[in-house]
Amino acid sequence: MKTPETGREVERIAERIASSAGGSGGDFRTDSALGARRWRAAVIGNYEKHNDAEGTRSALLRGMDGA
């Protein structure tokens, strides 16, 4: 879970989620890091729609479905 190959795969999946979530508008970003036990990644954001938590949540769920 700590190999460079695993890190690239984790980052690739996070990028696919961000891309799919942002497909209907919005700005999603990713961040990844090697933790003590494994690679982790996060999809962050919808920076274009402030104070729209439900819209961001829906976009992220669509992004996960699309990945």
PDB file of C-alpha atoms in Angstrom, residues 5-67:
ATOM      1  CA  GLU A   5       2.733   2.419  -8.183  1.00  0.00           C
ATOM      2  CA  THR A   6      -0.004   2.430  -5.560  1.00  0.00           C
ATOM      3  CA  GLY A   7       0.449   6.168  -5.090  1.00  0.00           C
ATOM      4  CA  ARG A   8       0.048   6.790  -8.809  1.00  0.00           C
ATOM      5  CA  GLU A   9      -3.119   4.685  -8.888  1.00  0.00           C
ATOM      6  CA  VAL A  10      -4.600   6.500  -5.875  1.00  0.00           C
ATOM      7  CA  GLU A  11      -3.824   9.848  -7.514  1.00  0.00           C
ATOM      8  CA  ARG A  12      -5.280   8.696 -10.856  1.00  0.00           C
ATOM      9  CA  ILE A  13      -8.562   7.671  -9.227  1.00  0.00           C
ATOM     10  CA  ALA A  14      -8.793  10.946  -7.290  1.00  0.00           C
ATOM     11  CA  GLU A  15      -8.204  12.898 -10.529  1.00  0.00           C
ATOM     12  CA  ARG A  16     -10.951  10.922 -12.279  1.00  0.00           C
ATOM     13  CA  ILE A  17     -13.374  11.704  -9.456  1.00  0.00           C
ATOM     14  CA  ALA A  18     -12.463  15.401  -9.537  1.00  0.00           C
ATOM     15  CA  SER A  19     -12.801  15.528 -13.315  1.00  0.00           C
ATOM     16  CA  SER A  20     -16.158  13.780 -13.285  1.00  0.00           C
ATOM     17  CA  ALA A  21     -17.471  15.915 -10.404  1.00  0.00           C
ATOM     18  CA  GLY A  22     -16.443  19.094 -12.176  1.00  0.00           C
ATOM     19  CA  GLY A  23     -17.974  17.996 -15.465  1.00  0.00           C
ATOM     20  CA  SER A  24     -21.208  19.851 -14.780  1.00  0.00           C
ATOM     21  CA  GLY A  25     -19.439  22.969 -13.559  1.00  0.00           C
ATOM     22  CA  GLY A  26     -17.374  23.642 -10.507  1.00  0.00           C
ATOM     23  CA  ASP A  27     -13.729  23.541  -9.603  1.00  0.00           C
ATOM     24  CA  PHE A  28     -12.546  20.422  -7.784  1.00  0.00           C
ATOM     25  CA  ARG A  29      -8.933  19.738  -6.832  1.00  0.00           C
ATOM     26  CA  THR A  30      -7.057  16.778  -5.465  1.00  0.00           C
ATOM     27  CA  ASP A  31      -4.452  16.278  -2.805  1.00  0.00           C
ATOM     28  CA  SER A  32      -2.564  13.084  -2.031  1.00  0.00           C
ATOM     29  CA  ALA A  33       0.092  12.009   0.434  1.00  0.00           C
ATOM     30  CA  LEU A  34       1.838   8.933   1.710  1.00  0.00           C
ATOM     31  CA  GLY A  35       0.730   8.362   5.285  1.00  0.00           C
ATOM     32  CA  ALA A  36       2.270   6.083   7.885  1.00  0.00           C
ATOM     33  CA  ARG A  37       0.485   3.015   6.507  1.00  0.00           C
ATOM     34  CA  ARG A  38      -0.858   3.854   3.053  1.00  0.00           C
ATOM     35  CA  TRP A  39      -1.413   6.396   0.300  1.00  0.00           C
ATOM     36  CA  ARG A  40      -4.330   8.745   0.776  1.00  0.00           C
ATOM     37  CA  ALA A  41      -6.040  11.140  -1.578  1.00  0.00           C
ATOM     38  CA  ALA A  42      -8.822  13.664  -1.266  1.00  0.00           C
ATOM     39  CA  VAL A  43     -11.011  15.464  -3.737  1.00  0.00           C
ATOM     40  CA  ILE A  44     -11.464  18.976  -2.454  1.00  0.00           C
ATOM     41  CA  GLY A  45     -13.750  21.647  -3.287  1.00  0.00           C
ATOM     42  CA  ASN A  46     -16.228  23.182  -5.467  1.00  0.00           C
ATOM     43  CA  TYR A  47     -14.617  26.544  -5.301  1.00  0.00           C
ATOM     44  CA  GLU A  48     -17.007  28.094  -7.808  1.00  0.00           C
ATOM     45  CA  LYS A  49     -20.163  27.574  -5.708  1.00  0.00           C
ATOM     46  CA  HIS A  50     -19.655  29.036  -2.259  1.00  0.00           C
ATOM     47  CA  ASN A  51     -22.072  28.063   0.511  1.00  0.00           C
ATOM     48  CA  ASP A  52     -23.571  25.239  -1.570  1.00  0.00           C
ATOM     49  CA  ALA A  53     -22.710  22.175   0.515  1.00  0.00           C
ATOM     50  CA  GLU A  54     -25.516  20.050  -0.931  1.00  0.00           C
ATOM     51  CA  GLY A  55     -24.533  20.872  -4.513  1.00  0.00           C
ATOM     52  CA  THR A  56     -20.911  20.035  -3.777  1.00  0.00           C
ATOM     53  CA  ARG A  57     -21.922  16.773  -2.107  1.00  0.00           C
ATOM     54  CA  SER A  58     -24.070  15.810  -5.079  1.00  0.00           C
ATOM     55  CA  ALA A  59     -21.262  16.626  -7.525  1.00  0.00           C
ATOM     56  CA  LEU A  60     -18.777  14.533  -5.536  1.00  0.00           C
ATOM     57  CA  LEU A  61     -21.175  11.582  -5.451  1.00  0.00           C
ATOM     58  CA  ARG A  62     -21.662  11.877  -9.225  1.00  0.00           C
ATOM     59  CA  GLY A  63     -17.889  12.043  -9.554  1.00  0.00           C
ATOM     60  CA  MET A  64     -17.455   8.837  -7.599  1.00  0.00           C
ATOM     61  CA  ASP A  65     -20.048   7.145  -9.793  1.00  0.00           C
ATOM     62  CA  GLY A  66     -18.239   8.395 -12.881  1.00  0.00           C
ATOM     63  CA  ALA A  67     -14.835   7.197 -11.745  1.00  0.00           C
TER      64      ALA A  67
END
